GROMACS .gro file of N, CA and C in nm:
model
  327
    1MET      N    1   0.042  -0.099  -0.030
    1MET     CA    2  -0.044  -0.029  -0.008
    1MET      C    3   0.047   0.101   0.006
    2ARG      N    4   0.096   0.263  -0.017
    2ARG     CA    5   0.098   0.344  -0.081
    2ARG      C    6   0.102   0.421   0.058
    3GLU      N    7   0.105   0.561   0.016
    3GLU     CA    8   0.115   0.575   0.179
    3GLU      C    9  -0.032   0.668   0.229
    4HIS      N   10  -0.064   0.749   0.065
    4HIS     CA   11  -0.196   0.777   0.098
    4HIS      C   12  -0.317   0.661   0.069
    5GLU      N   13  -0.239   0.606   0.120
    5GLU     CA   14  -0.380   0.455   0.079
    5GLU      C   15  -0.450   0.482   0.209
    6PRO      N   16  -0.402   0.498   0.317
    6PRO     CA   17  -0.558   0.465   0.404
    6PRO      C   18  -0.603   0.612   0.454
    7ASN      N   19  -0.596   0.675   0.456
    7ASN     CA   20  -0.668   0.801   0.444
    7ASN      C   21  -0.785   0.824   0.267
    8ARG      N   22  -0.738   0.730   0.196
    8ARG     CA   23  -0.838   0.735   0.118
    8ARG      C   24  -0.942   0.657   0.131
    9LEU      N   25  -0.929   0.534   0.222
    9LEU     CA   26  -1.000   0.427   0.250
    9LEU      C   27  -1.137   0.493   0.403
   10LYS      N   28  -1.029   0.548   0.491
   10LYS     CA   29  -1.061   0.578   0.559
   10LYS      C   30  -1.182   0.703   0.499
   11ASN      N   31  -1.175   0.790   0.414
   11ASN     CA   32  -1.275   0.902   0.328
   11ASN      C   33  -1.334   0.884   0.273
   12GLN      N   34  -1.369   0.744   0.192
   12GLN     CA   35  -1.448   0.600   0.193
   12GLN      C   36  -1.534   0.578   0.250
   13GLY      N   37  -1.490   0.570   0.387
   13GLY     CA   38  -1.577   0.568   0.513
   13GLY      C   39  -1.638   0.644   0.503
   14PHE      N   40  -1.652   0.768   0.537
   14PHE     CA   41  -1.646   0.868   0.624
   14PHE      C   42  -1.762   0.875   0.429
   15TYR      N   43  -1.739   0.911   0.288
   15TYR     CA   44  -1.821   0.915   0.205
   15TYR      C   45  -1.968   0.816   0.204
   16LYS      N   46  -1.940   0.702   0.192
   16LYS     CA   47  -2.036   0.547   0.237
   16LYS      C   48  -2.131   0.645   0.357
   17GLU      N   49  -2.101   0.620   0.476
   17GLU     CA   50  -2.130   0.724   0.601
   17GLU      C   51  -2.244   0.829   0.580
   18ASP      N   52  -2.208   0.891   0.491
   18ASP     CA   53  -2.266   1.092   0.473
   18ASP      C   54  -2.403   1.024   0.342
   19ALA      N   55  -2.339   0.953   0.351
   19ALA     CA   56  -2.407   0.908   0.196
   19ALA      C   57  -2.536   0.829   0.254
   20TYR      N   58  -2.512   0.743   0.360
   20TYR     CA   59  -2.628   0.667   0.409
   20TYR      C   60  -2.686   0.827   0.548
   21LEU      N   61  -2.657   0.875   0.557
   21LEU     CA   62  -2.738   1.026   0.618
   21LEU      C   63  -2.838   1.035   0.556
   22ARG      N   64  -2.767   1.098   0.403
   22ARG     CA   65  -2.914   1.166   0.360
   22ARG      C   66  -2.963   1.163   0.293
   23ALA      N   67  -2.960   0.952   0.300
   23ALA     CA   68  -3.093   0.850   0.210
   23ALA      C   69  -3.160   0.891   0.384
   24GLU      N   70  -3.077   0.835   0.473
   24GLU     CA   71  -3.195   0.827   0.560
   24GLU      C   72  -3.268   0.924   0.563
   25LYS      N   73  -3.246   1.071   0.579
   25LYS     CA   74  -3.302   1.210   0.630
   25LYS      C   75  -3.374   1.242   0.450
   26ARG      N   76  -3.356   1.171   0.391
   26ARG     CA   77  -3.480   1.168   0.252
   26ARG      C   78  -3.568   1.066   0.311
   27VAL      N   79  -3.534   0.992   0.283
   27VAL     CA   80  -3.634   0.814   0.381
   27VAL      C   81  -3.774   0.907   0.462
   28LYS      N   82  -3.672   0.944   0.566
   28LYS     CA   83  -3.712   1.040   0.709
   28LYS      C   84  -3.891   1.130   0.594
   29SER      N   85  -3.811   1.221   0.512
   29SER     CA   86  -3.900   1.335   0.465
   29SER      C   87  -3.959   1.298   0.433
   30LEU      N   88  -3.953   1.164   0.325
   30LEU     CA   89  -4.031   1.131   0.288
   30LEU      C   90  -4.191   1.032   0.354
   31LYS      N   91  -4.135   0.936   0.415
   31LYS     CA   92  -4.230   0.942   0.519
   31LYS      C   93  -4.308   1.022   0.595
   32GLY      N   94  -4.265   1.114   0.607
   32GLY     CA   95  -4.305   1.226   0.707
   32GLY      C   96  -4.445   1.277   0.574
   33PHE      N   97  -4.390   1.360   0.452
   33PHE     CA   98  -4.503   1.388   0.309
   33PHE      C   99  -4.559   1.239   0.321
   34TYR      N  100  -4.578   1.084   0.335
   34TYR     CA  101  -4.716   1.011   0.259
   34TYR      C  102  -4.826   1.000   0.419
   35TRP      N  103  -4.737   0.998   0.549
   35TRP     CA  104  -4.792   1.057   0.676
   35TRP      C  105  -4.883   1.142   0.670
   36HIS      N  106  -4.854   1.284   0.662
   36HIS     CA  107  -4.955   1.430   0.627
   36HIS      C  108  -5.021   1.361   0.528
   37ALA      N  109  -5.002   1.336   0.418
   37ALA     CA  110  -5.093   1.281   0.238
   37ALA      C  111  -5.254   1.193   0.363
   38PHE      N  112  -5.173   1.055   0.434
   38PHE     CA  113  -5.259   0.982   0.465
   38PHE      C  114  -5.377   1.085   0.617
   39TRP      N  115  -5.287   1.144   0.688
   39TRP     CA  116  -5.406   1.185   0.770
   39TRP      C  117  -5.480   1.296   0.722
   40TYR      N  118  -5.406   1.384   0.575
   40TYR     CA  119  -5.530   1.493   0.520
   40TYR      C  120  -5.639   1.366   0.506
   41VAL      N  121  -5.654   1.300   0.402
   41VAL     CA  122  -5.761   1.189   0.387
   41VAL      C  123  -5.824   1.183   0.440
   42VAL      N  124  -5.834   1.127   0.561
   42VAL     CA  125  -5.795   1.135   0.688
   42VAL      C  126  -5.927   1.158   0.715
   43VAL      N  127  -5.880   1.221   0.767
   43VAL     CA  128  -5.954   1.390   0.845
   43VAL      C  129  -6.085   1.475   0.706
   44ASN      N  130  -5.996   1.519   0.640
   44ASN     CA  131  -6.135   1.559   0.563
   44ASN      C  132  -6.220   1.513   0.459
   45PHE      N  133  -6.182   1.386   0.505
   45PHE     CA  134  -6.330   1.275   0.451
   45PHE      C  135  -6.430   1.291   0.556
   46PHE      N  136  -6.357   1.295   0.689
   46PHE     CA  137  -6.486   1.248   0.815
   46PHE      C  138  -6.517   1.374   0.810
   47LEU      N  139  -6.445   1.541   0.794
   47LEU     CA  140  -6.488   1.690   0.768
   47LEU      C  141  -6.611   1.659   0.677
   48ILE      N  142  -6.563   1.611   0.548
   48ILE     CA  143  -6.651   1.582   0.467
   48ILE      C  144  -6.831   1.570   0.494
   49VAL      N  145  -6.827   1.432   0.552
   49VAL     CA  146  -6.914   1.339   0.600
   49VAL      C  147  -7.011   1.472   0.681
   50PHE      N  148  -6.926   1.504   0.782
   50PHE     CA  149  -6.983   1.531   0.918
   50PHE      C  150  -7.051   1.680   0.885
   51ILE      N  151  -6.984   1.782   0.793
   51ILE     CA  152  -7.002   1.931   0.758
   51ILE      C  153  -7.142   1.862   0.696
   52GLY      N  154  -7.138   1.793   0.605
   52GLY     CA  155  -7.206   1.791   0.461
   52GLY      C  156  -7.342   1.699   0.529
   53SER      N  157  -7.325   1.652   0.561
   53SER     CA  158  -7.459   1.593   0.654
   53SER      C  159  -7.560   1.723   0.738
   54GLN      N  160  -7.470   1.780   0.846
   54GLN     CA  161  -7.547   1.892   0.866
   54GLN      C  162  -7.561   1.998   0.798
   55ASN      N  163  -7.539   2.036   0.689
   55ASN     CA  164  -7.558   2.164   0.609
   55ASN      C  165  -7.648   2.060   0.482
   56THR      N  166  -7.731   2.243   0.496
   56THR     CA  167  -7.844   2.102   0.420
   56THR      C  168  -7.786   2.093   0.253
   57GLU      N  169  -7.712   2.301   0.213
   57GLU     CA  170  -7.616   2.341   0.095
   57GLU      C  171  -7.513   2.236   0.075
   58PHE      N  172  -7.436   2.143   0.085
   58PHE     CA  173  -7.332   1.977   0.042
   58PHE      C  174  -7.245   2.081  -0.014
   59TRP      N  175  -7.281   2.137  -0.178
   59TRP     CA  176  -7.176   2.188  -0.243
   59TRP      C  177  -7.160   2.338  -0.211
   60SER      N  178  -7.086   2.357  -0.057
   60SER     CA  179  -7.043   2.502   0.005
   60SER      C  180  -6.934   2.506   0.006
   61PHE      N  181  -6.882   2.594  -0.029
   61PHE     CA  182  -6.744   2.640   0.046
   61PHE      C  183  -6.697   2.594   0.246
   62GLY      N  184  -6.725   2.663   0.287
   62GLY     CA  185  -6.774   2.629   0.354
   62GLY      C  186  -6.727   2.461   0.372
   63THR      N  187  -6.784   2.336   0.345
   63THR     CA  188  -6.842   2.227   0.345
   63THR      C  189  -6.680   2.190   0.321
   64PHE      N  190  -6.601   2.275   0.246
   64PHE     CA  191  -6.446   2.169   0.156
   64PHE      C  192  -6.356   2.290   0.217
   65SER      N  193  -6.411   2.394   0.318
   65SER     CA  194  -6.314   2.539   0.332
   65SER      C  195  -6.202   2.416   0.322
   66THR      N  196  -6.156   2.350   0.467
   66THR     CA  197  -6.039   2.271   0.558
   66THR      C  198  -6.026   2.185   0.468
   67ALA      N  199  -6.041   2.095   0.378
   67ALA     CA  200  -6.004   2.025   0.304
   67ALA      C  201  -5.884   2.148   0.118
   68ILE      N  202  -5.913   2.209   0.078
   68ILE     CA  203  -5.945   2.353   0.031
   68ILE      C  204  -5.773   2.395   0.076
   69PHE      N  205  -5.772   2.418   0.172
   69PHE     CA  206  -5.676   2.556   0.278
   69PHE      C  207  -5.550   2.445   0.301
   70TRP      N  208  -5.580   2.281   0.387
   70TRP     CA  209  -5.505   2.164   0.386
   70TRP      C  210  -5.399   2.129   0.264
   71GLY      N  211  -5.514   2.092   0.197
   71GLY     CA  212  -5.455   2.062   0.060
   71GLY      C  213  -5.312   2.154   0.030
   72ILE      N  214  -5.350   2.249  -0.010
   72ILE     CA  215  -5.256   2.367  -0.093
   72ILE      C  216  -5.105   2.349   0.082
   73GLY      N  217  -5.149   2.365   0.148
   73GLY     CA  218  -5.018   2.297   0.244
   73GLY      C  219  -4.990   2.178   0.267
   74LEU      N  220  -5.076   2.095   0.195
   74LEU     CA  221  -4.972   1.970   0.159
   74LEU      C  222  -4.895   2.005   0.005
   75GLY      N  223  -4.902   2.003  -0.071
   75GLY     CA  224  -4.859   2.097  -0.151
   75GLY      C  225  -4.742   2.137  -0.163
   76PHE      N  226  -4.726   2.265  -0.080
   76PHE     CA  227  -4.615   2.272  -0.023
   76PHE      C  228  -4.532   2.224   0.063
   77HIS      N  229  -4.548   2.109   0.092
   77HIS     CA  230  -4.478   2.023   0.172
   77HIS      C  231  -4.405   1.933   0.070
   78ALA      N  232  -4.577   1.880  -0.020
   78ALA     CA  233  -4.474   1.796  -0.132
   78ALA      C  234  -4.376   1.881  -0.228
   79LEU      N  235  -4.338   2.027  -0.234
   79LEU     CA  236  -4.230   2.064  -0.290
   79LEU      C  237  -4.150   2.103  -0.216
   80GLY      N  238  -4.173   2.047  -0.098
   80GLY     CA  239  -4.005   2.074  -0.024
   80GLY      C  240  -3.981   1.992  -0.014
   81VAL      N  241  -4.074   1.887   0.018
   81VAL     CA  242  -3.979   1.684   0.007
   81VAL      C  243  -3.936   1.704  -0.173
   82PHE      N  244  -4.030   1.670  -0.227
   82PHE     CA  245  -4.021   1.656  -0.426
   82PHE      C  246  -3.933   1.746  -0.469
   83GLY      N  247  -3.916   1.878  -0.408
   83GLY     CA  248  -3.870   2.014  -0.459
   83GLY      C  249  -3.867   2.004  -0.634
   84LYS      N  250  -3.725   2.012  -0.702
   84LYS     CA  251  -3.727   2.000  -0.794
   84LYS      C  252  -3.776   1.859  -0.930
   85HIS      N  253  -3.718   1.832  -0.798
   85HIS     CA  254  -3.745   1.623  -0.858
   85HIS      C  255  -3.839   1.645  -0.989
   86ILE      N  256  -3.939   1.699  -0.939
   86ILE     CA  257  -4.155   1.674  -0.976
   86ILE      C  258  -4.090   1.722  -1.175
   87ILE      N  259  -4.036   1.846  -1.123
   87ILE     CA  260  -3.992   1.930  -1.285
   87ILE      C  261  -3.878   1.833  -1.343
   88PHE      N  262  -3.752   1.872  -1.267
   88PHE     CA  263  -3.684   1.965  -1.371
   88PHE      C  264  -3.551   1.762  -1.338
   89SER      N  265  -3.632   1.597  -1.353
   89SER     CA  266  -3.515   1.549  -1.302
   89SER      C  267  -3.428   1.518  -1.360
   90LYS      N  268  -3.317   1.444  -1.271
   90LYS     CA  269  -3.199   1.483  -1.370
   90LYS      C  270  -3.189   1.451  -1.507
   91SER      N  271  -3.267   1.327  -1.555
   91SER     CA  272  -3.321   1.288  -1.712
   91SER      C  273  -3.327   1.438  -1.824
   92TRP      N  274  -3.416   1.490  -1.725
   92TRP     CA  275  -3.443   1.610  -1.802
   92TRP      C  276  -3.359   1.646  -1.845
   93GLU      N  277  -3.315   1.674  -1.685
   93GLU     CA  278  -3.082   1.745  -1.706
   93GLU      C  279  -3.032   1.722  -1.837
   94GLU      N  280  -3.032   1.573  -1.840
   94GLU     CA  281  -2.930   1.480  -1.947
   94GLU      C  282  -3.051   1.532  -2.062
   95ARG      N  283  -3.151   1.513  -2.084
   95ARG     CA  284  -3.165   1.517  -2.226
   95ARG      C  285  -3.207   1.700  -2.280
   96LYS      N  286  -3.213   1.764  -2.166
   96LYS     CA  287  -3.161   1.880  -2.190
   96LYS      C  288  -2.981   2.021  -2.272
   97ILE      N  289  -2.914   1.904  -2.193
   97ILE     CA  290  -2.726   1.871  -2.200
   97ILE      C  291  -2.754   1.787  -2.381
   98LYS      N  292  -2.778   1.699  -2.389
   98LYS     CA  293  -2.792   1.669  -2.514
   98LYS      C  294  -2.784   1.727  -2.608
   99ARG      N  295  -2.936   1.800  -2.570
   99ARG     CA  296  -3.017   1.862  -2.716
   99ARG      C  297  -2.890   1.942  -2.703
  100TYR      N  298  -2.904   2.060  -2.633
  100TYR     CA  299  -2.799   2.173  -2.670
  100TYR      C  300  -2.697   2.132  -2.732
  101MET      N  301  -2.614   2.030  -2.685
  101MET     CA  302  -2.503   2.004  -2.743
  101MET      C  303  -2.471   1.931  -2.924
  102ASP      N  304  -2.608   1.940  -2.919
  102ASP     CA  305  -2.629   1.803  -3.025
  102ASP      C  306  -2.682   1.997  -3.106
  103GLN      N  307  -2.718   2.044  -3.080
  103GLN     CA  308  -2.719   2.229  -3.179
  103GLN      C  309  -2.611   2.248  -3.206
  104GLU      N  310  -2.495   2.255  -3.062
  104GLU     CA  311  -2.383   2.362  -3.098
  104GLU      C  312  -2.305   2.233  -3.242
  105ASN      N  313  -2.320   2.120  -3.186
  105ASN     CA  314  -2.206   2.032  -3.340
  105ASN      C  315  -2.291   2.050  -3.455
  106LYS      N  316  -2.363   2.147  -3.460
  106LYS     CA  317  -2.495   2.143  -3.613
  106LYS      C  318  -2.401   2.278  -3.616
  107ARG      N  319  -2.400   2.352  -3.542
  107ARG     CA  320  -2.388   2.487  -3.651
  107ARG      C  321  -2.208   2.458  -3.631
  108TRP      N  322  -2.197   2.419  -3.566
  108TRP     CA  323  -2.042   2.415  -3.644
  108TRP      C  324  -2.037   2.326  -3.688
  109GLU      N  325  -2.091   2.225  -3.781
  109GLU     CA  326  -2.064   2.127  -3.910
  109GLU      C  327  -2.040   2.213  -4.070
   0.00000   0.00000   0.00000
């Protein structure tokens, strides 16, 4: 082994641990979002049924207001969890890079 080999092996262990911690954090945020979505469906189902049964006018704003405003919050939670991966995924980036490189190559031909 060369002199810098032990440091390289230590660094690999550090990077694996760091990758594990990032993956664990991502799983926790996904789990949090899925629980949020689960409770959104359960609570709003019962609220809509309860309020709708009490109200003579079922299709009113009051019946669905909690679901609407909580849905907006759930949407922001989804953006926080999935963020740029929803629209600007890695495959999208690769396709755009390839497209621009092809355009450059055609320009110089």
